[in-house]
Short mmCIF file of C-alpha atoms in Angstrom, two decimals:
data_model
loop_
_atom_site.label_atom_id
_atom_site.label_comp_id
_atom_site.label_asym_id
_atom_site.label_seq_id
_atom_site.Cartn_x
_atom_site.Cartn_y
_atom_site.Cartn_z
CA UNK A 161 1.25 -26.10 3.39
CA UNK A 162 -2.39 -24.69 3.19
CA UNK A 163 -2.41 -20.63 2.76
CA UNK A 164 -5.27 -18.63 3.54
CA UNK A 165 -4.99 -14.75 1.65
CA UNK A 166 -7.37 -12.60 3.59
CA UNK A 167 -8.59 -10.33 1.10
CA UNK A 168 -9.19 -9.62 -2.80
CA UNK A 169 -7.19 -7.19 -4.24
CA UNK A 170 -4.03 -6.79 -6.33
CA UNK A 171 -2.10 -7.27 -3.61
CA UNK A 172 -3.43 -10.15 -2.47
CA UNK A 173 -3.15 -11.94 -6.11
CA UNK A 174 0.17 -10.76 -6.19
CA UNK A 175 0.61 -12.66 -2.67
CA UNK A 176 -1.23 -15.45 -3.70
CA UNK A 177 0.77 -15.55 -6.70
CA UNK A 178 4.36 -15.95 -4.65
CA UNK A 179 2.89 -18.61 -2.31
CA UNK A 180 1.25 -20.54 -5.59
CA UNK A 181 4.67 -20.78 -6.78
CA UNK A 182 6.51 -22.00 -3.56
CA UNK A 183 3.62 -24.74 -3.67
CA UNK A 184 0.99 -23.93 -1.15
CA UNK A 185 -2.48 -25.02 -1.02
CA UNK A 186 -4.40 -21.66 -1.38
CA UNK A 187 -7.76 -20.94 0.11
CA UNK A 188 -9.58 -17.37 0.31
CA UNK A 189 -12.41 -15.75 1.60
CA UNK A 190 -13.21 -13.36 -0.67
CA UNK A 191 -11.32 -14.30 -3.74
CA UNK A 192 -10.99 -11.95 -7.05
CA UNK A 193 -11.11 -13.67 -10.24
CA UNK A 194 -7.47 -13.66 -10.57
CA UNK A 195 -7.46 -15.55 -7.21
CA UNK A 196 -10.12 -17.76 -7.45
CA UNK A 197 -7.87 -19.80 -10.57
CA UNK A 198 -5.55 -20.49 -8.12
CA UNK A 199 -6.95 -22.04 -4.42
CA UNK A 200 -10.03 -22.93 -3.54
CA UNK A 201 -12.67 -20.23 -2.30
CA UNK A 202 -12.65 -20.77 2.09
CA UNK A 203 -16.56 -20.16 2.71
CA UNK A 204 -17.53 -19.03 6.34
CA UNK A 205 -21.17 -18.63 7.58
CA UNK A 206 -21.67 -15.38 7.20
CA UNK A 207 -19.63 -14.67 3.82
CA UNK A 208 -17.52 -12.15 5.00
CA UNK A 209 -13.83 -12.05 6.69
CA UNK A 210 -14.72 -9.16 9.93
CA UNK A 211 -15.49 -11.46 12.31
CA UNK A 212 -14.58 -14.86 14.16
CA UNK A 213 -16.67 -16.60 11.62
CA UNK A 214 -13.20 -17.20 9.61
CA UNK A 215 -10.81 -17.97 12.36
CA UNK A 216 -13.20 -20.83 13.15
CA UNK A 217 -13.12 -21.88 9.34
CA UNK A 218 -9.53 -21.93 8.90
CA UNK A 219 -9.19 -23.76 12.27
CA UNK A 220 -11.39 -26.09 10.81
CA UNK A 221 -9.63 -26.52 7.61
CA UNK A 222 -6.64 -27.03 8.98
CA UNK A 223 -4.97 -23.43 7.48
CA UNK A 224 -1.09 -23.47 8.39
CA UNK A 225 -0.44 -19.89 7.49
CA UNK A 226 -2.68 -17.23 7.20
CA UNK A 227 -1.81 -13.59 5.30
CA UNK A 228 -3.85 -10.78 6.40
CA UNK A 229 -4.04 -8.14 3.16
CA UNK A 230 -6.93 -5.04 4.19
CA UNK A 231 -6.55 -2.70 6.70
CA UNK A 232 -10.01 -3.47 7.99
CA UNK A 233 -9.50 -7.41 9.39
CA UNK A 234 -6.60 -6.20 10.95
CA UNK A 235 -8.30 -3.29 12.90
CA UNK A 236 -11.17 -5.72 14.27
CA UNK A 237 -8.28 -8.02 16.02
CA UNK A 238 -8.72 -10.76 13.00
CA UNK A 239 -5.51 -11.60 13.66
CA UNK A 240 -6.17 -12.36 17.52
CA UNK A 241 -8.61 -14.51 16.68
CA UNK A 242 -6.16 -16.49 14.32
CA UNK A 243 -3.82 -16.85 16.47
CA UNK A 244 -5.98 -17.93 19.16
CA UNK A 245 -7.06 -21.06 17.20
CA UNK A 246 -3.63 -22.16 16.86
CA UNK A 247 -3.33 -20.37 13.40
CA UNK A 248 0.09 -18.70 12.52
CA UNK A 249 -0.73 -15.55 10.84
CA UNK A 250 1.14 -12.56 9.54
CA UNK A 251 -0.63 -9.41 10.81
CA UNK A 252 -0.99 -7.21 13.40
CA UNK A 253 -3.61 -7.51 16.19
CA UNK A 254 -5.87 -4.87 16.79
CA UNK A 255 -3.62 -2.75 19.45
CA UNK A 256 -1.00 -2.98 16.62
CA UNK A 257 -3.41 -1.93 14.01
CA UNK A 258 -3.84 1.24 15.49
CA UNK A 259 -0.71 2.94 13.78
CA UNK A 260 -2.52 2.87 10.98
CA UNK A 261 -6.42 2.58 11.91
CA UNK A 262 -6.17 5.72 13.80
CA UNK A 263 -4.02 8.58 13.14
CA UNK A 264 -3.74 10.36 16.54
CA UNK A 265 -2.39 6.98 18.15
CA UNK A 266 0.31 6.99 15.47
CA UNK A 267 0.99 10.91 15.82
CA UNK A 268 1.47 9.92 19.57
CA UNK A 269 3.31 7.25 18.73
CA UNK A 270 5.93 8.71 16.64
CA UNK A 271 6.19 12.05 18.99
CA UNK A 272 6.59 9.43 22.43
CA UNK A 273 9.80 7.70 20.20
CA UNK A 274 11.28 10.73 18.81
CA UNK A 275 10.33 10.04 15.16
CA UNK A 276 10.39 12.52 12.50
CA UNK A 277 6.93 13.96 10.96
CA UNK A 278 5.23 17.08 10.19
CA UNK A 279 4.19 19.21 12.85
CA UNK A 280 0.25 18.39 13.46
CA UNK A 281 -2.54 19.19 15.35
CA UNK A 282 -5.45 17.05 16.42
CA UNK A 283 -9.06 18.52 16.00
CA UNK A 284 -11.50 16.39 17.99
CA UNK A 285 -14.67 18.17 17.07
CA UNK A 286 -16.03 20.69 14.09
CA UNK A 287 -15.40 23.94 16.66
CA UNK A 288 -11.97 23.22 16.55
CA UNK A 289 -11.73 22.63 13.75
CA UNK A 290 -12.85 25.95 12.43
CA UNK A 291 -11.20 27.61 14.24
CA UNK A 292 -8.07 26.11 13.22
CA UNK A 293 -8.40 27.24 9.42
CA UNK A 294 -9.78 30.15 10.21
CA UNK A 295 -7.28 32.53 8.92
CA UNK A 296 -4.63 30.07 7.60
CA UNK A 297 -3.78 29.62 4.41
CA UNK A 298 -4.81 26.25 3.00
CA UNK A 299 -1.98 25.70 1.11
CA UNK A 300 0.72 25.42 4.26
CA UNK A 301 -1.54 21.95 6.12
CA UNK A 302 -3.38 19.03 4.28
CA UNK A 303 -6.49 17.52 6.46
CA UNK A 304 -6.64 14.09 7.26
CA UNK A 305 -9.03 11.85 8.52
CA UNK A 306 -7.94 9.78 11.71
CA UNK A 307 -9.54 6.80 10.77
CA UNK A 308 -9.73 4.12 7.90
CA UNK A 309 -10.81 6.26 4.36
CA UNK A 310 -9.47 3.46 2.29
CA UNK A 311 -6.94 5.56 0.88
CA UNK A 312 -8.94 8.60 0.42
CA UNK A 313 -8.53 9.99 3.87
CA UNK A 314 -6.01 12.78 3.09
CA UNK A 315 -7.09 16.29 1.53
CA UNK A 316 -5.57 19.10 -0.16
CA UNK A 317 -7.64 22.34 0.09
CA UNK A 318 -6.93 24.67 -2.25
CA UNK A 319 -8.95 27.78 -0.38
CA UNK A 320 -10.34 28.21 3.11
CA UNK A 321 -13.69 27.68 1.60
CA UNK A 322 -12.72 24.42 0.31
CA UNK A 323 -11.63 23.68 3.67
CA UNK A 324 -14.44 24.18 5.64
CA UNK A 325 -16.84 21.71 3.57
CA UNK A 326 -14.64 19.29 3.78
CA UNK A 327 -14.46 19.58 7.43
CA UNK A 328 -18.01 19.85 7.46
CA UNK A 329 -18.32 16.63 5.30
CA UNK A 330 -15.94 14.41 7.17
CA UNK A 331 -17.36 15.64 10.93
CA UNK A 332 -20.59 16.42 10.48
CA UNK A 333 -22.19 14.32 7.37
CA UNK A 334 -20.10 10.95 7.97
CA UNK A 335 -17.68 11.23 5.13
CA UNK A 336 -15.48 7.91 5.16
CA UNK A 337 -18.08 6.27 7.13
CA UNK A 338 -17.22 8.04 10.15
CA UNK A 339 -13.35 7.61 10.10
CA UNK A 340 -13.25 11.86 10.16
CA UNK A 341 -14.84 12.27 13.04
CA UNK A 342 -11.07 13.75 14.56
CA UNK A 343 -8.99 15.28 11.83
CA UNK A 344 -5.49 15.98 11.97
CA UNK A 345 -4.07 18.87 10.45
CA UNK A 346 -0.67 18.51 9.00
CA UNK A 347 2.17 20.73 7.85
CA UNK A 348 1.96 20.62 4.03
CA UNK A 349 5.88 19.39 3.04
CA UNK A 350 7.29 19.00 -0.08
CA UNK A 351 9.51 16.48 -1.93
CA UNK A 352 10.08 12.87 -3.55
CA UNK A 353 7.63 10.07 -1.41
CA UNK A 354 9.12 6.64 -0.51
CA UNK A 355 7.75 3.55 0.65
CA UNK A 356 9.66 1.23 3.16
CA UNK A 357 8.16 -2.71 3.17
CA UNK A 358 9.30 -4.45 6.23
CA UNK A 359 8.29 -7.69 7.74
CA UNK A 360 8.55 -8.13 11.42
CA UNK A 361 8.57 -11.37 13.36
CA UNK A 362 7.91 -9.75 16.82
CA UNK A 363 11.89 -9.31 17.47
CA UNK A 364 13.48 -8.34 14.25
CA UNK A 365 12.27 -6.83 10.97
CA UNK A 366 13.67 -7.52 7.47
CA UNK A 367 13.02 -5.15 4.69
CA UNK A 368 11.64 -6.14 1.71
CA UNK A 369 11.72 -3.04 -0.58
CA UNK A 370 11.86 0.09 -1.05
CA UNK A 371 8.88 1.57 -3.59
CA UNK A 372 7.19 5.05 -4.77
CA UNK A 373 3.38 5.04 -5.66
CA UNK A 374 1.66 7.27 -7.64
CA UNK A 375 -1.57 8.48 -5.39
CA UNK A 376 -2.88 11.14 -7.62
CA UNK A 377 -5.50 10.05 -10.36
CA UNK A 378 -3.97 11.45 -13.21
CA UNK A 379 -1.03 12.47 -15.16
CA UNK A 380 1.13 14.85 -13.40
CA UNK A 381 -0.17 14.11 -10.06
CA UNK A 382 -3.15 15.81 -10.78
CA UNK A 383 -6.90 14.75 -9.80
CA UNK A 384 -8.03 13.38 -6.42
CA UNK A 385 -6.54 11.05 -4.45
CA UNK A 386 -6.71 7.35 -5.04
CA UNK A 387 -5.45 4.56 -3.26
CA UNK A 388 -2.74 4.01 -5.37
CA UNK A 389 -2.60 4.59 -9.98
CA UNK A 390 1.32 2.56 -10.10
CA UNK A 391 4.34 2.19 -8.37
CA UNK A 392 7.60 1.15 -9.05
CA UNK A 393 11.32 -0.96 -7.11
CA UNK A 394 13.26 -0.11 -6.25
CA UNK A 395 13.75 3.58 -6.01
CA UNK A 396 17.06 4.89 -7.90
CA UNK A 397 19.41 6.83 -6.38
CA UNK A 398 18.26 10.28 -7.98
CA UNK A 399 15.22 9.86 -5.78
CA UNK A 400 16.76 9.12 -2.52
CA UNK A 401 20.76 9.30 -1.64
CA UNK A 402 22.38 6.65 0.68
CA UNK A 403 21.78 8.80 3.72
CA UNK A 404 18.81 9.51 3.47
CA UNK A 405 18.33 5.31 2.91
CA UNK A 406 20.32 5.25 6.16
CA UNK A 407 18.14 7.51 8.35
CA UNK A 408 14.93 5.58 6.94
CA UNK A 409 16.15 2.46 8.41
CA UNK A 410 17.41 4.48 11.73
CA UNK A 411 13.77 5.46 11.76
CA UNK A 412 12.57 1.60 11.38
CA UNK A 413 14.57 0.86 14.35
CA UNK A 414 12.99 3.50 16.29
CA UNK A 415 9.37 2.05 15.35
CA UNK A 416 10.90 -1.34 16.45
CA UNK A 417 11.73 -0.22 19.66
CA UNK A 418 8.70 1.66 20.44
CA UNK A 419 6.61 -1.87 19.27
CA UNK A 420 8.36 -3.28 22.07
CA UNK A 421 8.25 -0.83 24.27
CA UNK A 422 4.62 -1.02 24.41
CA UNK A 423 5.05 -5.00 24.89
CA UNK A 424 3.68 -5.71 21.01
CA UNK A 425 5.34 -8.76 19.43
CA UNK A 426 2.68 -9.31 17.03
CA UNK A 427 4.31 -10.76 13.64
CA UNK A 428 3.10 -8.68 10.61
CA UNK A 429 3.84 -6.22 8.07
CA UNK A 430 5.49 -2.79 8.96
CA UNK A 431 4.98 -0.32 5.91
CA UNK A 432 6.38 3.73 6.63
CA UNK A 433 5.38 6.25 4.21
CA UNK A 434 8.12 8.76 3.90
CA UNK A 435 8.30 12.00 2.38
CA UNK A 436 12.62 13.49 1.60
CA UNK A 437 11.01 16.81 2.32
CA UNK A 438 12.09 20.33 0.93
CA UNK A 439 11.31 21.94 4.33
CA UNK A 440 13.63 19.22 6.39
CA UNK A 441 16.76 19.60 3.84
CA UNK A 442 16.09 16.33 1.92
CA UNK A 443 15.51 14.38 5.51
CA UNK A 444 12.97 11.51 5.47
CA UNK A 445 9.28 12.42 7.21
CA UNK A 446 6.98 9.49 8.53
CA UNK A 447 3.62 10.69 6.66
CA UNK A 448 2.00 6.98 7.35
CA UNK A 449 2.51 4.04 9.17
CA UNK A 450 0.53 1.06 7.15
CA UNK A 451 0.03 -2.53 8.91
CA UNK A 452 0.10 -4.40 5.84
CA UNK A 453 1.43 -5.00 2.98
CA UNK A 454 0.93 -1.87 0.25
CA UNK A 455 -1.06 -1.83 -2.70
CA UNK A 456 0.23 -0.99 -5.46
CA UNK A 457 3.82 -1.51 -4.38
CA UNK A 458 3.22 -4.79 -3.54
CA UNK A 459 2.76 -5.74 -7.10
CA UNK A 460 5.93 -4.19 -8.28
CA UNK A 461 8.11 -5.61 -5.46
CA UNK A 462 7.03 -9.05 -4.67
CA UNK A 463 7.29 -9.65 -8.56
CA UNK A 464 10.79 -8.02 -8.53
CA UNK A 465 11.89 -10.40 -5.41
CA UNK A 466 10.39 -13.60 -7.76
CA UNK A 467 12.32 -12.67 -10.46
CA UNK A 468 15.68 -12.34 -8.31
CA UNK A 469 14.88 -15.62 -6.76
CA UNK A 470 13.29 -14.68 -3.25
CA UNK A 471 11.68 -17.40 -1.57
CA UNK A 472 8.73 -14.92 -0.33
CA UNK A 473 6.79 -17.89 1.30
CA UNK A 474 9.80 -18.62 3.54
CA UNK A 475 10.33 -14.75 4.79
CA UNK A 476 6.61 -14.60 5.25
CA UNK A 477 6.16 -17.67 7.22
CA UNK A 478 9.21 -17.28 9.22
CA UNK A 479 7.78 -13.81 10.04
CA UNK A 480 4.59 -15.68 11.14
CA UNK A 481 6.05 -18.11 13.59
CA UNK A 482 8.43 -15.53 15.07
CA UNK A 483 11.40 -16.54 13.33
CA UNK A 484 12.87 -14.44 10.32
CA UNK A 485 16.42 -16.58 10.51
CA UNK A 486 18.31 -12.96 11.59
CA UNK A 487 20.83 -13.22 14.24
CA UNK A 488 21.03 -9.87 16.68
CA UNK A 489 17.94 -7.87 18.43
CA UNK A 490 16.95 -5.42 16.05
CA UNK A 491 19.20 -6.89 13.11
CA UNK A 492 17.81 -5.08 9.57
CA UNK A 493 18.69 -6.85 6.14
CA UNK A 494 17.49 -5.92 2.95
CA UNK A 495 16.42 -8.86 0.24
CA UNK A 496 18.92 -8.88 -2.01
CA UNK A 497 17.77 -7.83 -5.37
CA UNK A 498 18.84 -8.62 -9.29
CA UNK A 499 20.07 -5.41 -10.15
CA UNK A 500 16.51 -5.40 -11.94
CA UNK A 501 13.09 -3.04 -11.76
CA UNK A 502 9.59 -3.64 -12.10
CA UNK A 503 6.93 -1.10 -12.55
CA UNK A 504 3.05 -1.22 -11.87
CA UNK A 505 0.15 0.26 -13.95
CA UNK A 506 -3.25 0.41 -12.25
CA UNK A 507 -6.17 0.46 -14.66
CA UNK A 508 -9.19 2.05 -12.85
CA UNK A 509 -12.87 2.27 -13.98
CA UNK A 510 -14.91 4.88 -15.31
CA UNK A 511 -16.26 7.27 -12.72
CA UNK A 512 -13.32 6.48 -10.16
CA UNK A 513 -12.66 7.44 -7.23
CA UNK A 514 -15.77 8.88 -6.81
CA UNK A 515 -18.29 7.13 -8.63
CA UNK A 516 -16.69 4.07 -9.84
CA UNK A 517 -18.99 2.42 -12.58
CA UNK A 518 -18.68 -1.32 -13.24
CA UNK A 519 -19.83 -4.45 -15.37
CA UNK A 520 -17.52 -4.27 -18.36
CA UNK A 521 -15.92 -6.95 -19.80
CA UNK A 522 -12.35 -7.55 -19.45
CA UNK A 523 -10.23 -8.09 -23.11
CA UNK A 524 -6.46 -9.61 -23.20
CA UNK A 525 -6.48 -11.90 -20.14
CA UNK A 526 -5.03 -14.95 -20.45
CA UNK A 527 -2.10 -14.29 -22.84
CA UNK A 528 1.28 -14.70 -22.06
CA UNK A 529 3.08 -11.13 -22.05
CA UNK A 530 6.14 -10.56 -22.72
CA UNK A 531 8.33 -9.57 -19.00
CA UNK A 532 4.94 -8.68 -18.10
CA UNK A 533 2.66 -9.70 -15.24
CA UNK A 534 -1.16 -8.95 -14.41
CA UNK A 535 -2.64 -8.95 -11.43
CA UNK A 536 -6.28 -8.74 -10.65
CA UNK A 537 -8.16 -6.52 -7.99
CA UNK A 538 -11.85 -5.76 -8.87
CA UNK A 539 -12.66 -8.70 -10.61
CA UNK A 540 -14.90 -11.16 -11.07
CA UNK A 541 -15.92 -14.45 -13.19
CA UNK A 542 -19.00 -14.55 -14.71
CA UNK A 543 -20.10 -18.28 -16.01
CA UNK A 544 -23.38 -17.16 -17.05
CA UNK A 545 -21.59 -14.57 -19.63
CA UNK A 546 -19.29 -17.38 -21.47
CA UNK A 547 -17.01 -17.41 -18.52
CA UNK A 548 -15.72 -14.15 -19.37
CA UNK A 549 -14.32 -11.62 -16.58
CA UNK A 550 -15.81 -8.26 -15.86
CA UNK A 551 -14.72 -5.34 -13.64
CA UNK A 552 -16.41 -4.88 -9.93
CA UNK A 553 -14.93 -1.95 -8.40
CA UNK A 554 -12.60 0.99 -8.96
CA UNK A 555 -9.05 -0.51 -9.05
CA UNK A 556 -9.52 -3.07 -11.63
CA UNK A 557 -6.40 -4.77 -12.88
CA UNK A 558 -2.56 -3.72 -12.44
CA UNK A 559 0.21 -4.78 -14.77
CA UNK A 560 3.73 -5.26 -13.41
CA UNK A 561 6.69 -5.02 -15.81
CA UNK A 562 10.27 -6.11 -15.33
CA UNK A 563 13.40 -5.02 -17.02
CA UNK A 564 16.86 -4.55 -16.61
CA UNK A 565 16.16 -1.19 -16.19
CA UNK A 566 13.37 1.42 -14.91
CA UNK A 567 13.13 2.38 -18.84
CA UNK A 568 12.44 -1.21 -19.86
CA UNK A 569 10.39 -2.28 -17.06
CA UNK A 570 8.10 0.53 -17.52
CA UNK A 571 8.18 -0.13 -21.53
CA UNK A 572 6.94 -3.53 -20.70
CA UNK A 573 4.62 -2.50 -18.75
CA UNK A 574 2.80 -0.36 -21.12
CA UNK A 575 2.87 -2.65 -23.74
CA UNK A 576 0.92 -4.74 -22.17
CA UNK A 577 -2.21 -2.58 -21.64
CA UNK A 578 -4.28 -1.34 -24.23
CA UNK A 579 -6.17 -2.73 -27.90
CA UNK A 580 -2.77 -5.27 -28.25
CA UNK A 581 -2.78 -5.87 -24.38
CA UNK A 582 -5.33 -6.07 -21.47
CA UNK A 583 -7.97 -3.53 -21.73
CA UNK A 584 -11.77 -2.53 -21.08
CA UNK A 585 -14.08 0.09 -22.07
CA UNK A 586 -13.33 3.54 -20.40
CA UNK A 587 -10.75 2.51 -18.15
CA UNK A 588 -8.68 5.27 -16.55
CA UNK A 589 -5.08 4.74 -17.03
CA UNK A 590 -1.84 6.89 -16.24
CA UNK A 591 0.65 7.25 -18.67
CA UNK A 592 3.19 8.92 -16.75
CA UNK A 593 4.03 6.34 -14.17
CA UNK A 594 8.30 6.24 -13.68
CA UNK A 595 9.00 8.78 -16.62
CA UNK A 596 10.09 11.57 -14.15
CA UNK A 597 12.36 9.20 -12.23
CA UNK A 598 13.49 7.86 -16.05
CA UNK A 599 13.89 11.40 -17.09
CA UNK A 600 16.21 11.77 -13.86
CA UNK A 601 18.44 9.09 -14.87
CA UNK A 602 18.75 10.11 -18.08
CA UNK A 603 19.64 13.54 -17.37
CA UNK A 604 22.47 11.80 -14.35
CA UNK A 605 23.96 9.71 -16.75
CA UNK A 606 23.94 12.67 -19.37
CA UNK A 607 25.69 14.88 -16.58
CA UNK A 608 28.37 11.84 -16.21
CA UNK A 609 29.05 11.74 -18.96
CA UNK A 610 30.35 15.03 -19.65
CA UNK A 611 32.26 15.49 -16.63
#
């Protein structure tokens, strides 16, 4: 089967690296240097994956499957033009898209179907805006941008002041290229995040996984916001309880039935970002709806569904042609998992989020580590330099570690990363990714014990 990856991230190697195992033939557009060792790089005319330039390529090159990664392609109806040329695709079209492109249509969304979220309102210009915060205190709302921000769209003001320049910046001085032109202001909540992976074949969605990510740039969740430092799967029980598990999926099935409600049986990827919050007595919030796959839990569950044996190609192509294999309208089923974990490490650039500065070289690739994967993002191959690899962006490489247990996945991991490990100058790493849901084990078991 030939595989097209839209896309160049970690998420997409990770992809690329499930389908490369089931045997595909793997092209992509815009390949990292992870990628490009695997498949063959699909060139269009113009060099880029926006337009119909691509959906007449893979047509052309005969592309049985195509995976849609970014946000972007799927918000300029990429997928419509796939599937128009007879390609079966996983992604959302561009109505679709809009749960996540735009963040009023999903606050709509989820108040038309009865689905729980913060309370919100919708500023549509700077004058409301001000006169919104005017008064408030910052610390009870985050602002967010109702557009694409590549991650980077949500703030946390710490003083009115604060407040206004950002409002100013994302309304009136195109911060986010233009994606804040409406802000929503949200209840701030409180509480343990979770991330719900479903795929949905235009009738019935199958979850995947359940993840947490680590947004925050640094240790503690301090810093700004990123698009993602680590994640780990599957989430242990001190994190969320089994009814609290229960009323996420009751909350997929309301998202189903509002898809096709509206008449949208587009296959794709349905991702909810929940928040257990303090102020709702431990009950799950919808904070986000993504379109796609996640990145950085990607990494850490499609690597923990490999190692259980999950045929991801076959899930992901059944999705595609509208056929998961699930008896029953609505029917949910979670891939059943080893009993394992796997853990992600981002390594990020100097300078990011905010000035990410690239070129250096890239050490440790290319060895064989120990219950340890690495998957590229920002990366490319540079012939000219004795074919060594170099960084080209902010989110440079993640590495994935499995274990039989949080504490060993997360030890592998690390291991991995650094002078005896993958590594480059300056790079930003976390070193606190799983150790308060390790410590939270630890204490359980403890707490068992001397009952």
């Amino acid at each position: 089967m030939k595989t097209m990856i839209v896309g160049g991230g970690g998420r997409e190697h990770a992809l690329a690296m499930a389908e490369y195992e089931a045997g595909s033939e793997l092209y992509f557009p815009t390949p990292n240097a992870g990628m490009a060792q695997l498949g063959e790089h699909l060139w269009t005319p113009t060099g880029v994956y926006l337009d119909s330039a691509l959906a007449e390529a893979a047509a052309k090159h005969g592309i049985d499957l195509a995976i849609i990664g970014p946000e972007a392609p799927l918000a300029s109806g990429l997928a419509d033009r796939l599937r128009e040329k007879g390609v079966s695709t996983l992604g959302f079209g561009a109505e679709a898209a809009q749960l996540e492109a735009s963040k009023v249509f999903s606050n709509e969304f989820m108040e038309q179907y009865g689905i729980n979220r913060p309370a919100t309102v919708v500023a549509n210009n700077l004058q409301d805006g001000m006169m919104f915060i005017k008064g408030r205190k910052p610390e009870n709302y985050v602002i967010k941008a109702d557009g694409l921000a590549g991650g980077k769209g949500v703030i946390l003001p710490h003083t009115e002041n604060q407040a206004r320049d950002v409002l100013i910046n994302m309304m009136s001085q195109n911060l986010f290229d233009g994606a804040g032109k409406r802000v929503l202001f949200q209840e701030r909540l409180h509480g343990q995040e979770v991330s719900m992976m479903a795929l949905f074949d235009g009738r019935n969605a199958e979850v995947l996984f359940l993840a947490q990510d680590f947004k925050r740039l640094k240790d503690k969740d301090k810093g700004p916001n990123t698009g993602g430092m680590g994640s780990y799967a599957p989430i242990t029980e001190q994190v969320a309880e089994q009814w609290q598990i229960y009323q996420m999926y009751g909350t997929l099935e309301k998202t189903l039935d509002g898809l096709k409600d509206r008449g949208i049986t587009d296959p794709g990827v349905i991702y909810i970002g929940f928040m257990l919050a303090d102020e709702f007595n431990g009950e799950p919030a919808v904070m986000e709806y993504n379109v796609r796959f996640g990145d950085p839990e990607t990494q850490a569950g499609l690597t923990l569904l490999q190692d259980a044996g999950v045929n991801v190609h076959e899930l992901i192509a059944g999705a595609a042609n509208g056929d998961l294999g699930m008896e029953g309208e609505g029917h949910i089923n979670t891939a059943a998992l080893s009993g394992r974990a796997a853990l992600t490490v981002c390594l990020a650039t100097p300078g990011y989020p905010e000035a990410p500065r690239s070129g250096q070289p890239i050490y440790g690739l290319g060895r064989d580590y120990e219950n340890a994967v690495v998957h590229h993002a920002a990366t490319k191959y540079q012939p000219d330099e004795d074919g060594r690899i170099f960084t080209s962006g902010g989110r440079v490489l993640y590495v994935t570690g499995l274990g039989d247990s949080l504490q060993e996945a997360r030890q592998k991991a690390y291991e991995a990363i650094g002078d005896d490990g993958v590594s480059f100058d300056g790079m930003q790493v976390r070193s606190d990714i799983g150790k308060k849901a390790i410590k939270a084990i630890k204490k359980a078991a403890k707490e068992t014990a001397t009952s």
